[in-house]
DNA sequence: GATGAATGAGCTTTCATTCAT
DNA sequence: AATGAATGAAAGCTCATTCAT
């Protein structure tokens, strides 16, 4: 038996394998033994790092969402202006989801589970990422309104809507068997929404380009 | 003299009670005995009408979606023009979901299950309603484009997007603990999207009103 | 599968087999499967009649003690006078324990368990039989005192002592590998105790006989 | 500089902590980790001193019984005559048990375990103390008979009986929730038994005093 | 000697499903 | 048609014990 690197590395390793097995088999159909086997460890070892199967499930989701948030943080920080930041968020979402296409159904399972379990940590974790996205969206919206790009819009409401829209496109994509390219859908949506929000000053600048995209579709 | 109930009435009765129990407890935590008890029948009797728990779950979803589709069919048939039909769809969705607020998480569970089970009937059923909605949306969109209300837009893509957006708002609503009024969210969304789609001819007519709604928020 | 006789008969049947398996293997080492196999039923069936292994254990003890009490009730009722009733109790105890020699260690396990479990029903059941025996003993003692056979003695204390002595002899018998005949031990004890309790009037009548028994031993 | 403790001191320390934890939680519910934590050492360290949990259990019992025997040896050696030695034994028992009231149920568990395990060392240890007590009792009885205090009695049988009685009183005391004072019970028993054993010569001397105690009860 | 991470045998309990009545 | 007693596969979790460091 090789010496253990360190506890948190092993924990991360278990999470990674659990993510793979959960993604493939689904939460309920996955047995702890499956995960142990995949991770090349004993069943009991998992319980040294996670108290229950449910806690491990939460850890998988947490790892995903933490990474997702970090990607967005990094990318938006690198972007110079508000419009670029919006694009950065869109690209982050598209890349995150497409690179995890096989794992996408697990997000649905997680949401469903969060709504059922007695453990409040699940919904809390779900809402944390949603808050992060909504706050980010609201501040960018406000910036776009203030800079004159957008017509006046309640930035909180709009960000709430946008967050829902993103999830909805993802949901459609998953339920429809990923029958359309996710990036095209996000871009198309951006054109529709953008066209609606342009101010009277900026509309002339972009309207034609966006209109062309609308005509073309996904 | 035993009450005469034809098989399909009893089947419907079981579905109704199953829906209630599933909604409250969730699919996995619900025991067949719970449903039998709720329906006031013997556990074995359920199996006279449904081969498995899973099939009963499907039947519950099917009943819901069939009713949902029928409501939309009836309402859109009663509406006179395309814009009214769009409103009819929106109202149907809002009413359907708000009147089933407690049952909403079950839809998530159903979707998650549909993506996992080997039984293709689940995804088929999910996609049937989605197709219905997308087709209806596409034809209404085409009508609005043709009539000059909307700028030119790929109606198939747009309808796909709109379907996703509806699901996404619903999803947000459920995950965020129904913290905002669903009808307001749907209306707000309609304003944003509508403003983006108006043609150059119709924009002057409605732009001010929609802009006011954007400003006001949900 | 033959038709079921009736629920309580089946329950009793499970108890009987559980008693046999518990006696042979001990409570902790016994698996529910062992009992099911012995009873010729499925493992799950046991759970139709008993909620937990612990509850089944209690049922076994309860059945034994109920029978024990009933034997004593029947025998003492049939005995004519107090002295005969005392003998009846002694004989009942000896016969009960010797006929269950193999099962005796289980009583120890039950007592130990009763002192550990959170379920108060265990100690309650233990104390119920003890109360029954102590009350019976106290009333017989009072009768023997009143009739002049015994010298004055606090009947409650004496009965408490006697109950303990009975258990103690049984305990010795079990721990020492049943190396002495239980009936002889009970008789010998009766002689010692009896000799101590005789009144000045009755001592002359029985002293010689009892003294002879003391000399002889077990 | 690490504290110097020789192996046997550390072994004794583990036994002491194990006794405390076993007493509180019971043998089966106690985890090796609990003992390690209580002793402030690592789980693996226990296995440097004891091969199994069972062996540690035996060691705890052995320590108790060895101490018990030593107390009796010391006290009886200090007593001048046979009657005083008898009192010394009684006092030792009462003090030993009352000072370990919380630990008493563990003795029952030990006995139960001894009757179940394949390891013969358990019953051997149990019987060793019992033999010690029986032999001591028999020789004291013989002395009391020879000196004329007691009427003729088979000292082996009587000592066997007395050992059982002691255990029985202890058992009653534990099972009845220590609802009576143990010392009073032992004294009361001594009066009853003593009155039965007095010889014709000594009876006049003590009978009145013992009779008074009988009347008074525990 | 001391440690605690790793292990997996083992066990209770659940519950969808069957089928004799 | 209706029932519910019977079933056993299944799985999460525990914990005594090992052994590399």
JSON list of C-alpha atoms (C1' of nucleotides) in Angstrom, two decimals, chain B residues 7 10 42 44-45 49, chain F residues 1-6:
[
{"chain": "B", "resi": 7, "resn": "UNK", "atom": "CA", "xyz": [-61.52, 0.11, -14.79]},
{"chain": "B", "resi": 10, "resn": "UNK", "atom": "CA", "xyz": [-60.37, 3.37, -10.88]},
{"chain": "B", "resi": 42, "resn": "UNK", "atom": "CA", "xyz": [-55.04, -2.97, -1.21]},
{"chain": "B", "resi": 44, "resn": "UNK", "atom": "CA", "xyz": [-51.89, -5.68, -4.66]},
{"chain": "B", "resi": 45, "resn": "UNK", "atom": "CA", "xyz": [-54.69, -3.88, -6.41]},
{"chain": "B", "resi": 49, "resn": "UNK", "atom": "CA", "xyz": [-53.62, -1.42, -13.06]},
{"chain": "F", "resi": 1, "resn": "DA", "atom": "C1'", "xyz": [-61.32, -8.26, -9.38]},
{"chain": "F", "resi": 2, "resn": "DA", "atom": "C1'", "xyz": [-59.08, -7.54, -4.89]},
{"chain": "F", "resi": 3, "resn": "DT", "atom": "C1'", "xyz": [-56.12, -8.54, -1.37]},
{"chain": "F", "resi": 4, "resn": "DG", "atom": "C1'", "xyz": [-52.12, -8.71, 1.81]},
{"chain": "F", "resi": 5, "resn": "DA", "atom": "C1'", "xyz": [-48.99, -12.27, 3.58]},
{"chain": "F", "resi": 6, "resn": "DA", "atom": "C1'", "xyz": [-44.73, -13.73, 2.04]}
]
